[in-house]
Short mmCIF file of C-alpha atoms and ligand atoms in Angstrom, two decimals:
data_model
loop_
_atom_site.label_atom_id
_atom_site.label_comp_id
_atom_site.label_asym_id
_atom_site.label_seq_id
_atom_site.Cartn_x
_atom_site.Cartn_y
_atom_site.Cartn_z
CA VAL A 1 0.00 0.00 0.00
CA THR A 2 1.37 3.40 -0.90
CA ASN A 3 0.66 6.75 0.65
CA PRO A 4 -1.74 9.07 -1.23
CA LEU A 5 0.58 12.08 -0.90
CA LEU A 6 3.51 10.11 -2.32
CA ASP A 7 1.27 8.93 -5.17
CA ILE A 8 0.41 12.55 -5.97
CA LEU A 9 4.04 13.68 -5.81
CA ALA A 10 5.19 10.77 -7.97
CA ALA A 11 2.70 11.68 -10.68
CA ASP A 12 2.49 15.43 -10.49
CA ARG A 13 3.63 18.68 -8.98
CA VAL A 14 1.22 20.14 -6.51
CA ALA A 15 0.37 23.30 -4.60
CA ALA A 16 -0.22 22.80 -0.88
CA VAL A 17 -2.43 25.41 0.75
CA THR A 18 -3.02 26.11 4.43
CA CYS A 19 -6.70 25.88 5.38
CA ASN A 20 -7.93 27.24 8.69
CA SER A 21 -11.51 26.18 8.12
CA ALA A 22 -13.56 23.70 6.12
CA GLU A 23 -14.76 26.63 3.98
CA MET A 24 -11.18 27.45 3.01
CA ALA A 25 -10.53 23.78 2.26
CA GLU A 26 -13.62 23.72 0.04
CA VAL A 27 -12.25 26.64 -2.00
CA VAL A 28 -8.95 24.80 -2.47
CA LEU A 29 -10.73 21.63 -3.58
CA GLN A 30 -12.95 23.55 -6.00
CA ALA A 31 -9.97 25.38 -7.50
CA ALA A 32 -8.09 22.10 -7.89
CA GLU A 33 -11.09 20.39 -9.49
CA GLU A 34 -11.56 23.25 -11.95
CA ARG A 35 -7.94 22.77 -13.01
CA GLU A 36 -8.25 18.97 -12.87
CA ARG A 37 -5.34 18.90 -10.43
CA PRO A 38 -4.63 17.10 -7.18
CA ALA A 39 -4.82 19.12 -3.97
CA VAL A 40 -2.91 19.16 -0.70
CA ARG A 41 -4.61 20.97 2.17
CA LEU A 42 -2.45 21.90 5.14
CA VAL A 43 -3.48 22.31 8.76
CA SER A 44 -0.87 23.98 10.95
CA GLU A 45 0.18 22.57 14.29
CA HIS A 46 -1.16 25.77 15.79
CA ALA A 47 -4.61 25.14 14.29
CA LEU A 48 -4.48 21.52 15.39
CA LEU A 49 -3.87 22.59 18.98
CA LEU A 50 -7.05 24.68 19.08
CA SER A 51 -10.06 22.95 20.63
CA SER A 52 -11.50 22.60 17.11
CA GLY A 53 -8.23 21.23 15.68
CA SER A 54 -8.73 17.49 15.47
CA ARG A 55 -12.31 17.90 14.20
CA LEU A 56 -11.02 20.30 11.52
CA VAL A 57 -8.50 17.70 10.35
CA ALA A 58 -11.16 14.97 10.43
CA ALA A 59 -13.55 17.17 8.42
CA LEU A 60 -10.90 17.90 5.79
CA VAL A 61 -10.05 14.20 5.55
CA ALA A 62 -13.75 13.40 5.09
CA MET A 63 -14.01 15.98 2.29
CA THR A 64 -11.29 14.08 0.43
CA ALA A 65 -13.71 11.22 -0.21
CA ALA A 66 -16.04 13.54 -2.15
CA SER A 67 -13.23 14.95 -4.28
CA ARG A 68 -13.00 13.97 -7.94
CA PHE A 69 -9.22 14.33 -7.99
CA PRO A 70 -6.60 13.02 -5.55
CA ALA A 71 -6.56 15.13 -2.40
CA VAL A 72 -4.80 14.77 0.90
CA VAL A 73 -4.50 16.49 4.27
CA GLN A 74 -1.13 17.22 5.84
CA VAL A 75 -0.53 18.56 9.33
CA ASP A 76 2.16 21.14 8.84
CA HIS A 77 5.10 22.38 10.90
CA MET A 78 4.89 20.09 13.87
CA HIS A 79 7.30 20.90 16.68
CA VAL A 80 6.02 18.80 19.55
CA LEU A 81 6.35 15.04 19.66
CA GLU A 82 3.22 14.53 21.78
CA THR A 83 1.21 16.55 19.28
CA VAL A 84 2.31 14.23 16.46
CA GLU A 85 0.48 11.43 18.22
CA SER A 86 -2.75 13.40 18.57
CA ALA A 87 -2.38 14.53 14.95
CA LEU A 88 -2.20 10.89 13.84
CA ALA A 89 -5.43 10.17 15.69
CA ALA A 90 -7.20 12.83 13.59
CA GLY A 91 -6.37 10.82 10.44
CA PRO A 92 -4.26 13.02 8.09
CA GLN A 93 -2.34 11.33 5.29
CA ALA A 94 0.88 13.23 5.96
CA ILE A 95 2.74 15.08 8.67
CA LYS A 96 5.53 17.61 8.38
CA ALA A 97 7.99 17.59 11.26
CA ASP A 98 9.68 20.94 11.66
CA GLY A 99 13.44 20.81 11.68
CA SER A 100 13.94 24.49 12.36
CA ALA A 101 15.53 23.56 15.69
CA GLY A 102 18.39 22.30 13.56
CA PHE A 103 19.53 18.93 12.33
CA ARG A 104 22.37 18.86 14.85
CA GLY A 105 19.88 19.65 17.58
CA GLN A 106 18.46 16.14 16.98
CA ARG A 107 14.93 17.25 17.72
CA SER A 108 13.75 17.11 14.14
CA LEU A 109 15.35 13.69 13.72
CA HIS A 110 13.53 12.39 16.74
CA LEU A 111 10.26 14.02 15.75
CA ALA A 112 10.31 12.85 12.15
CA GLY A 113 11.64 9.40 12.96
CA ARG A 114 8.96 8.77 15.56
CA GLY A 115 5.97 9.78 13.48
CA PRO A 116 5.31 6.78 11.29
CA ARG A 117 5.58 4.43 14.23
CA ALA A 118 3.67 6.54 16.72
CA LYS A 119 0.88 4.51 18.26
CA ALA A 120 -2.74 5.40 18.77
CA ARG A 121 -3.36 6.89 22.17
CA GLY A 122 -6.15 6.10 24.54
CA GLY A 123 -8.42 3.07 24.85
CA ARG A 124 -7.49 -0.44 23.92
CA GLY A 125 -10.88 -1.10 22.36
CA SER A 126 -11.25 -2.62 18.92
CA ARG A 127 -11.96 0.80 17.41
CA ALA A 128 -8.55 2.11 18.51
CA ARG A 129 -6.87 -1.06 17.23
CA ARG A 130 -8.61 -0.76 13.86
CA ALA A 131 -7.58 2.90 13.60
CA SER A 132 -4.00 2.04 14.43
CA ARG A 133 -3.95 -0.79 11.84
CA ARG A 134 -5.40 1.56 9.24
CA ARG A 135 -2.70 4.14 9.93
CA ARG A 136 0.01 1.55 9.54
CA ARG A 137 -1.56 0.47 6.26
CA LEU A 138 -1.77 4.05 4.99
CA ARG A 139 1.83 4.72 6.00
CA ILE A 140 1.70 8.31 7.13
CA SER A 141 4.03 10.27 4.91
CA MET A 142 6.63 12.23 6.81
CA GLN A 143 8.24 15.37 5.54
CA ALA A 144 10.99 17.22 7.33
CA SER A 145 13.02 20.32 6.80
CA ALA A 146 16.56 21.22 7.66
CA ALA A 147 17.76 24.27 9.59
CA SER A 148 17.99 27.86 8.28
CA ALA A 149 19.69 26.82 5.03
CA THR A 150 19.83 23.20 3.95
CA ASP A 151 23.40 21.94 4.19
CA PRO A 152 23.98 19.51 1.30
CA ARG A 153 26.65 17.72 3.34
CA GLU A 154 24.02 16.72 5.89
CA VAL A 155 21.19 15.76 3.57
CA ARG A 156 21.94 12.07 3.06
CA GLU A 157 22.50 11.37 6.75
CA PHE A 158 19.38 13.35 7.62
CA LEU A 159 17.27 11.29 5.21
CA ALA A 160 18.79 8.00 6.35
CA ARG A 161 18.22 8.74 10.02
CA THR A 162 14.72 10.18 9.75
CA GLY A 163 13.29 7.94 7.03
CA VAL A 164 11.18 10.85 5.76
CA ASP A 165 9.41 10.61 2.39
CA CYS A 166 9.75 14.25 1.41
CA LEU A 167 12.27 16.98 2.23
CA ALA A 168 11.38 20.66 2.62
CA VAL A 169 14.42 22.60 1.48
CA ALA A 170 15.61 25.91 2.92
CA ILE A 171 17.21 27.81 0.05
CA GLY A 172 16.45 31.39 1.09
CA ASN A 173 12.66 30.93 1.05
CA LEU A 174 10.74 32.61 3.84
CA HIS A 175 7.31 32.28 5.43
CA GLY A 176 4.94 35.22 5.38
CA ASN A 177 5.32 38.15 3.03
CA TYR A 178 8.72 38.82 1.50
CA VAL A 179 9.84 42.29 2.60
CA ALA A 180 12.48 42.36 -0.16
CA PRO A 181 12.45 40.37 -3.41
CA ALA A 182 13.22 36.72 -2.63
CA ASN A 183 16.79 35.68 -3.29
CA LEU A 184 16.64 31.93 -3.75
CA ASP A 185 19.87 29.94 -3.96
CA TRP A 186 19.36 27.93 -7.16
CA GLU A 187 22.86 26.45 -7.00
CA LEU A 188 22.05 25.05 -3.56
CA LEU A 189 18.77 23.60 -4.85
CA ARG A 190 20.63 21.99 -7.78
CA SER A 191 23.12 20.36 -5.44
CA ILE A 192 20.33 19.02 -3.18
CA THR A 193 18.39 17.68 -6.18
CA ARG A 194 21.50 15.80 -7.33
CA LEU A 195 21.83 14.17 -3.90
CA VAL A 196 18.33 12.82 -3.33
CA ASP A 197 15.71 10.78 -5.11
CA LEU A 198 12.72 11.74 -2.99
CA PRO A 199 10.31 14.61 -3.60
CA LEU A 200 11.38 18.08 -2.48
CA ALA A 201 9.04 20.71 -1.07
CA LEU A 202 9.37 24.50 -1.06
CA HIS A 203 7.69 26.44 1.73
CA GLY A 204 6.97 30.14 1.84
CA ALA A 205 5.82 30.57 -1.75
CA SER A 206 3.43 33.47 -1.01
CA GLY A 207 4.82 36.53 -2.75
CA LEU A 208 7.36 34.62 -4.85
CA ASP A 209 7.63 35.75 -8.44
CA ARG A 210 5.99 33.47 -10.94
CA VAL A 211 9.40 32.98 -12.60
CA ASP A 212 10.86 31.82 -9.28
CA VAL A 213 8.04 29.32 -8.83
CA ILE A 214 8.60 27.99 -12.36
CA ALA A 215 12.38 27.82 -11.82
CA ALA A 216 11.88 25.89 -8.57
CA LEU A 217 9.62 23.38 -10.35
CA HIS A 218 12.21 22.96 -13.11
CA LEU A 219 14.89 22.25 -10.54
CA GLY A 220 13.04 19.40 -8.89
CA ILE A 221 10.54 20.91 -6.42
CA ARG A 222 7.38 18.77 -6.41
CA LYS A 223 5.29 20.52 -3.77
CA ILE A 224 4.96 24.24 -3.12
CA ASN A 225 3.37 25.53 0.09
CA PHE A 226 1.19 28.62 0.17
CA ASN A 227 -0.37 30.17 3.21
CA THR A 228 -0.15 33.98 3.51
CA GLU A 229 -1.33 34.72 -0.03
CA PHE A 230 -4.45 32.57 0.24
CA ARG A 231 -5.23 33.71 3.79
CA THR A 232 -4.93 37.38 2.81
CA ALA A 233 -7.17 36.90 -0.24
CA TRP A 234 -9.68 34.93 1.79
CA PHE A 235 -10.04 37.43 4.61
CA GLY A 236 -9.97 40.34 2.18
CA ALA A 237 -12.89 38.85 0.23
CA MET A 238 -14.68 38.01 3.46
CA SER A 239 -14.45 41.47 5.00
CA GLY A 240 -15.51 43.14 1.74
CA ARG A 241 -18.55 40.88 1.48
CA ILE A 242 -19.47 41.34 5.11
CA ARG A 243 -19.70 45.08 4.51
CA GLU A 244 -21.98 44.34 1.56
CA ARG A 245 -24.04 41.98 3.65
CA GLU A 246 -24.87 44.82 5.95
CA ARG A 247 -26.75 46.11 2.95
CA GLY A 248 -28.83 42.93 2.83
CA ALA A 249 -27.18 39.90 1.16
CA SER A 250 -27.89 36.55 2.79
CA GLN A 251 -25.26 34.52 4.63
CA LEU A 252 -25.36 31.74 2.07
CA GLU A 253 -24.89 34.19 -0.78
CA LEU A 254 -22.01 35.73 1.12
CA LEU A 255 -20.18 32.41 1.52
CA ASP A 256 -20.84 31.45 -2.08
CA GLU A 257 -19.42 34.75 -3.32
CA VAL A 258 -16.32 34.44 -1.13
CA ARG A 259 -15.73 30.95 -2.52
CA ARG A 260 -15.63 32.39 -5.97
ZN1 ZN B 301 5.91 26.15 5.83
#
């Protein structure tokens, strides 16, 4: 049995988009379906830790079944080992362990290496056992990233020791809005691509020039993560429509317009 995220990455290049609500996930699925593309929806560790977090992940996973094209849910940027276990219980197909603490700091190794084998927590009832068997069958895909800039000399050891399926490179990409034009290190990306034969991910794509995105795809990036750009567009559309609603539009119309 293979993992659905790895199947997508083997066949195609994909945009991964952070979704803070089922409505946002619906927009991502609709956009992907219109383009006849697969979709990866991300839930941040921060969102997972909210009281609504595991139900949000479960809802997004359930939406996958009604999608006409391959779609998966990944819990993104996990820092805390205990949270990885509760994330697994919510049923995502992939988890990204955050290595920003540094490869040498061992934390990311531990975090990423533990994930696929993490056991279901709580009761020993047959439901828990079935869930745990299903997770083993699905093989949760693990992605990890290296410290501030990926050091090509460490990549092979990092992959061997973590057993991750996907590597998020740090080549000068940043999260949030770029304050200055991005200065991505293409030579570094080339040297990483030559070293590995697993899919590479690029985070922090909001605000990147289209030419940079295309260059990254040419140089071996298979998955590109967006958050800020989508979130800004979403809340911008929402607040504009809410002002209009005060003039009488219905809630359903409002949500339908924001989706578009
Ligand atoms: Zn990221």
